[in-house]
Short mmCIF file of C-alpha atoms and ligand atoms in Angstrom, two decimals:
data_model
loop_
_atom_site.label_atom_id
_atom_site.label_comp_id
_atom_site.label_asym_id
_atom_site.label_seq_id
_atom_site.Cartn_x
_atom_site.Cartn_y
_atom_site.Cartn_z
CA MET A 132 0.60 0.46 0.47
CA THR A 133 1.45 3.52 -0.74
CA LEU A 134 -0.49 6.76 1.25
CA ASP A 135 0.79 9.90 -0.96
CA LEU A 136 0.73 11.71 2.30
CA PHE A 137 4.06 9.93 3.05
CA ASP A 138 5.20 9.95 -0.69
CA ASP A 139 4.87 13.50 -1.47
CA PRO A 140 8.45 14.88 -2.23
CA ILE A 141 8.06 18.42 -1.67
CA TRP A 142 5.99 18.45 1.13
CA GLN A 143 8.86 20.12 3.75
CA MET A 144 7.88 18.31 7.45
CA ALA A 145 8.20 14.66 8.69
CA SER A 146 6.13 12.38 8.59
CA GLY A 147 4.64 11.89 11.72
CA GLU A 148 3.89 15.73 10.73
CA ARG A 149 2.23 15.04 7.67
CA ALA A 150 -0.09 12.91 10.11
CA ALA A 151 -0.76 14.79 12.30
CA ILE A 152 -1.75 18.19 9.83
CA GLU A 153 -4.05 14.96 7.89
CA GLY A 154 -5.60 13.85 11.44
CA LEU A 155 -6.40 17.85 12.20
CA LEU A 156 -7.77 18.90 8.80
CA SER A 157 -9.67 15.64 8.53
CA ALA A 158 -11.30 15.79 12.13
CA ILE A 159 -12.09 20.08 11.50
CA GLN A 160 -12.72 19.79 7.70
CA PRO A 161 -12.66 23.80 8.12
CA LYS A 162 -14.67 26.19 6.39
CA LEU A 163 -11.69 28.65 6.13
CA ALA A 164 -8.14 28.18 7.10
CA ILE A 165 -4.78 30.22 6.93
CA GLU A 166 -1.10 28.97 6.22
CA VAL A 167 1.71 31.12 6.77
CA GLY A 168 4.68 29.74 4.64
CA THR A 169 3.10 28.35 1.19
CA ALA A 170 6.21 27.41 -0.31
CA GLU A 171 5.91 25.01 -3.14
CA GLY A 172 2.46 23.70 -1.94
CA ALA A 173 2.44 20.63 -1.02
CA CYS A 174 0.63 21.22 2.43
CA LEU A 175 -1.22 23.92 1.28
CA ARG A 176 -2.75 20.91 -1.14
CA ARG A 177 -3.54 18.90 1.59
CA ILE A 178 -4.98 21.97 3.73
CA ALA A 179 -7.05 22.50 0.60
CA ARG A 180 -8.35 18.98 0.21
CA HIS A 181 -10.25 19.75 3.62
CA SER A 182 -11.26 23.13 3.42
CA ALA A 183 -13.75 25.21 1.90
CA GLU A 184 -11.67 28.23 1.14
CA VAL A 185 -7.44 28.76 1.95
CA HIS A 186 -5.76 31.67 2.46
CA SER A 187 -1.82 31.17 2.01
CA PHE A 188 0.50 33.79 2.32
CA ASP A 189 4.43 33.70 1.00
CA LEU A 190 7.17 36.22 0.52
CA ILE A 191 7.87 34.92 -2.56
CA GLU A 192 5.14 34.63 -5.31
CA PRO A 193 4.98 30.79 -5.25
CA SER A 194 4.41 28.46 -8.48
CA VAL A 195 1.98 25.93 -7.49
CA PRO A 196 0.34 24.39 -10.67
CA ASP A 197 -3.80 23.28 -10.41
CA LEU A 198 -4.10 24.97 -7.28
CA PRO A 199 -8.05 25.01 -6.38
CA ASP A 200 -10.39 27.98 -7.24
CA HIS A 201 -10.76 27.57 -3.38
CA VAL A 202 -7.42 28.71 -2.75
CA VAL A 203 -5.91 32.30 -2.59
CA LEU A 204 -1.91 33.59 -2.71
CA HIS A 205 -1.25 36.37 -0.75
CA THR A 206 2.26 37.58 -2.26
CA GLY A 207 4.43 39.74 0.53
CA ASP A 208 5.45 40.05 4.26
CA SER A 209 3.24 38.06 6.13
CA HIS A 210 3.60 40.72 9.09
CA THR A 211 1.86 43.43 7.02
CA LEU A 212 -0.62 40.96 5.24
CA LEU A 213 -1.71 38.97 7.73
CA PRO A 214 -3.08 41.22 9.56
CA GLN A 215 -4.79 42.82 7.27
CA VAL A 216 -7.00 40.29 5.62
CA LEU A 217 -7.41 38.89 9.49
CA ALA A 218 -9.02 42.25 10.11
CA GLU A 219 -11.07 41.73 6.54
CA LEU A 220 -12.01 38.47 7.85
CA ALA A 221 -12.92 39.73 11.36
CA SER A 222 -15.37 42.88 9.69
CA ALA A 223 -17.14 40.51 7.41
CA GLY A 224 -17.82 37.67 11.40
CA ARG A 225 -15.41 35.30 9.81
CA ASN A 226 -14.00 32.76 11.52
CA VAL A 227 -10.46 31.39 11.10
CA ASP A 228 -11.13 27.28 11.83
CA PHE A 229 -7.30 25.81 11.06
CA ALA A 230 -3.89 27.52 10.64
CA LEU A 231 -0.09 26.89 10.08
CA VAL A 232 1.99 29.11 11.25
CA ASP A 233 5.78 28.33 8.41
CA GLY A 234 6.70 31.28 7.37
CA ASP A 235 9.72 33.61 8.57
CA HIS A 236 11.03 31.56 10.68
CA SER A 237 13.05 34.25 13.23
CA ALA A 238 11.75 34.33 16.66
CA ASP A 239 10.17 38.10 15.89
CA GLY A 240 8.44 36.66 12.73
CA VAL A 241 7.28 33.82 14.24
CA ARG A 242 6.04 35.44 17.24
CA GLN A 243 4.43 38.35 14.82
CA ASP A 244 2.54 35.61 13.10
CA VAL A 245 1.26 33.79 15.85
CA GLU A 246 0.09 37.20 17.55
CA ALA A 247 -1.12 38.28 14.65
CA LEU A 248 -3.16 35.35 14.53
CA LEU A 249 -4.09 35.62 18.73
CA GLN A 250 -5.43 38.75 18.14
CA SER A 251 -7.99 39.07 15.70
CA PRO A 252 -11.77 38.49 16.99
CA ALA A 253 -11.33 36.43 13.29
CA VAL A 254 -9.62 33.56 15.49
CA SER A 255 -12.10 32.40 17.95
CA ASP A 256 -12.30 29.36 17.48
CA CYS A 257 -9.49 27.84 16.01
CA VAL A 258 -6.83 24.85 15.76
CA ILE A 259 -2.44 26.62 14.91
CA VAL A 260 -0.38 24.47 14.37
CA THR A 261 3.02 26.08 14.09
CA HIS A 262 6.29 24.35 12.48
CA ASP A 263 9.76 23.82 13.28
CA THR A 264 9.38 23.90 17.34
CA GLY A 265 12.28 22.31 18.06
CA ASN A 266 14.36 25.02 16.78
CA GLU A 267 16.17 27.24 19.10
CA HIS A 268 14.76 30.78 17.67
CA VAL A 269 11.46 29.39 16.38
CA ARG A 270 10.70 28.11 19.64
CA SER A 271 12.58 31.26 21.34
CA GLY A 272 9.45 33.56 19.69
CA LEU A 273 6.64 30.98 20.47
CA ASP A 274 8.20 30.92 24.48
CA ALA A 275 7.77 34.59 24.05
CA VAL A 276 4.00 34.76 23.26
CA ALA A 277 2.45 35.63 26.61
CA TYR A 278 -0.46 32.51 25.95
CA GLY A 279 -2.19 33.60 29.37
CA ALA A 280 -2.95 37.02 28.50
CA TYR A 281 -5.52 35.40 25.35
CA PRO A 282 -8.21 34.31 27.82
CA LYS A 283 -9.57 32.21 24.30
CA VAL A 284 -6.48 29.69 24.07
CA ALA A 285 -7.76 26.89 25.88
CA HIS A 286 -4.50 24.47 25.16
CA VAL A 287 -0.81 25.07 23.75
CA ASP A 288 1.51 22.21 23.45
CA LEU A 289 4.50 23.35 21.46
CA ASP A 290 5.72 19.91 21.73
CA PHE A 291 2.97 18.59 20.41
CA VAL A 292 5.06 16.39 17.59
CA PRO A 293 8.67 16.84 19.39
CA GLY A 294 11.29 18.08 17.31
CA HIS A 295 14.54 16.17 15.37
CA LEU A 296 18.11 16.81 16.26
CA GLY A 297 19.55 16.36 12.81
CA ARG A 298 22.59 13.52 12.39
CA ASP A 299 23.00 12.80 8.11
CA ARG A 300 20.72 15.37 7.12
CA PHE A 301 21.24 18.72 8.54
CA PRO A 302 23.40 17.39 11.55
CA GLY A 303 23.70 19.22 14.32
CA GLU A 304 21.17 21.48 13.80
CA LEU A 305 17.35 21.93 15.57
CA TRP A 306 14.74 21.48 13.13
CA TYR A 307 10.94 20.28 12.72
CA GLY A 308 8.26 19.79 15.66
CA LEU A 309 4.57 21.35 15.59
CA GLY A 310 3.42 22.55 17.82
CA LEU A 311 -0.46 22.77 19.19
CA ILE A 312 -1.90 26.22 20.46
CA VAL A 313 -6.15 25.78 20.89
CA VAL A 314 -8.34 28.56 20.19
CA ALA A 315 -12.18 27.53 22.17
CA SER A 316 -13.83 31.70 22.78
CA GLU A 317 -16.04 29.80 25.04
CA ARG A 318 -13.26 28.31 27.53
CA PRO A 319 -14.01 29.79 30.90
CA ALA A 320 -12.06 32.93 30.96
CA TYR A 321 -10.52 33.08 34.54
CA GLY A 322 -9.69 30.83 37.32
CA THR A 323 -8.81 27.45 35.37
CA THR A 324 -5.69 25.39 34.75
CA PRO A 325 -3.04 26.93 32.83
CA ALA A 326 -3.37 26.70 29.12
CA VAL A 327 0.25 25.80 28.63
CA GLN A 328 0.96 22.42 29.10
CA THR A 329 4.16 21.51 32.00
CA ASP A 330 3.19 18.10 32.48
CA ARG A 331 6.66 16.95 30.06
CA HIS A 332 9.74 19.32 30.85
CA HIS A 333 10.17 21.58 27.39
CA GLY A 334 10.97 19.47 24.20
CA GLY A 335 13.27 22.36 22.63
CA GLU A 336 15.47 22.55 25.89
CA LEU A 337 15.91 18.68 25.37
CA LEU A 338 16.92 19.16 21.93
CA ALA A 339 19.83 21.86 22.66
CA ILE A 340 21.38 20.08 25.73
CA ALA A 341 20.96 16.37 23.09
CA ARG A 342 22.92 18.72 20.80
CA ASP A 343 25.46 20.73 23.37
CA VAL A 344 26.30 17.50 24.32
CA LEU A 345 26.57 15.70 20.73
CA GLY A 346 27.36 17.95 18.86
CA GLY A 347 30.76 17.10 19.34
CA ARG A 348 30.92 12.98 18.11
CA ALA A 349 33.71 13.04 15.23
CA PRO A 350 31.71 11.37 12.16
CA ASP A 351 34.48 9.17 12.39
CA GLY A 352 33.12 8.23 16.15
CA GLY A 353 37.33 9.42 17.12
CA ASP A 354 37.27 10.88 20.11
CA GLY A 355 40.39 12.48 20.71
CA ARG A 356 38.72 15.91 22.03
CA PHE A 357 35.91 14.36 24.09
CA ASP A 358 35.56 14.70 28.11
CA ALA A 359 34.59 12.11 29.50
CA ARG A 360 31.13 12.64 29.52
CA THR A 361 30.70 12.95 25.72
CA ARG A 362 33.53 9.88 25.61
CA ARG A 363 30.75 7.59 27.75
CA LEU A 364 28.47 8.57 24.40
CA SER A 365 31.09 7.76 21.90
CA ASP A 366 31.08 4.22 23.83
CA ALA A 367 26.87 4.43 23.23
CA TYR A 368 27.79 5.22 19.30
CA LYS A 369 30.16 2.75 19.06
CA ARG A 370 28.01 -0.18 20.60
CA ILE A 371 25.51 1.44 18.58
CA ASP A 372 27.43 0.97 14.96
CA GLU A 373 27.94 -2.02 15.91
CA LEU A 374 24.62 -3.47 16.44
CA GLU A 375 23.56 -1.57 12.81
CA ARG A 376 26.82 -3.10 11.29
CA ALA A 377 25.28 -6.71 12.85
CA LEU A 378 22.15 -5.76 11.39
CA ALA A 379 22.94 -4.91 8.36
CA GLU A 380 25.35 -8.31 7.55
CA ARG A 381 22.25 -10.01 9.18
CA GLY A 382 19.87 -8.25 6.00
CA GLY A 383 17.90 -5.93 9.07
C1 SAM B 501 9.14 25.84 5.26
S1 SAM B 501 8.55 26.65 3.85
C2 SAM B 501 6.85 26.95 4.31
C3 SAM B 501 6.58 25.36 3.23
C4 SAM B 501 5.35 24.69 3.72
N1 SAM B 501 4.47 25.18 4.71
C5 SAM B 501 5.50 23.30 3.19
O1 SAM B 501 5.08 22.66 4.35
O2 SAM B 501 5.24 22.84 2.42
C6 SAM B 501 8.32 28.76 4.12
C7 SAM B 501 8.54 29.93 3.82
O3 SAM B 501 7.75 31.34 4.48
C8 SAM B 501 8.16 32.09 3.95
N2 SAM B 501 8.28 33.30 4.68
C9 SAM B 501 9.50 33.14 5.14
N3 SAM B 501 9.11 34.36 6.07
C10 SAM B 501 8.53 35.41 5.31
C11 SAM B 501 7.90 36.26 5.67
N4 SAM B 501 8.62 36.85 6.22
N5 SAM B 501 5.91 36.56 4.93
C12 SAM B 501 5.74 34.99 3.42
N6 SAM B 501 6.24 34.60 4.14
C13 SAM B 501 7.74 34.06 4.70
C14 SAM B 501 9.84 31.43 2.64
O4 SAM B 501 8.95 32.30 1.46
C15 SAM B 501 9.10 29.59 2.40
O5 SAM B 501 8.48 29.87 1.20
#
């Protein structure tokens, strides 16, 4: 069985992230959806498949062939265009049901996009998904949002799908990760448990610690510049390498 969801070569997301987005879209069936960061339109196609109307923003005019008529592309800086479009939607009494924030990956940039959504009356009942929450710049921007200042914010889990520490691809770099922000205007405003999840350790910090500890690993397994702690890790890596070799020899 093949799943085009996972085969798409231009969708810039990991398979778990694709499945999570597809699951959310299937459950929500948005009347109105927003994407910040069109790129080559891979995620946009999935959003469009489940939504009645989609507005997608990118700095660069995307060349995405055969987009359905219910997709509107906005070319320019989302920090200018997104508040404008949200204001139009709010004055028309519309609600955005689903939003993906995957545009400007600077800390200030992602913070501005999320805040534009949260500040808008058009975002009253909405699932907001943010991409690359494992990346330290993106994560610091998202951590800077004052979620508690918006009583309509019901749930925030920035490690909804955890990020990755690159090994063979983007070695030593932190990327991927989906964050989930649930906006529910019916939520009783104050005095309830905090919306931001604290059940688990902060995934971005854990990844950064792992990156800092593992970052010195020489690709050939050499450990000349390692301290005692990383030497133990290096030994563990050698054991993993041996196991992988043994598995490969067995055809596993
Ligand atoms: C990681 S890609 C988006 C991938 C896409 N969502 C997908 O899953 O296939 C990020 C996109 O954001 C766009 N971008 C960066 N800064 C932006 C800004 N300030 N306003 C609008 N788009 C921006 C880039 O041009 C790029 O196409």
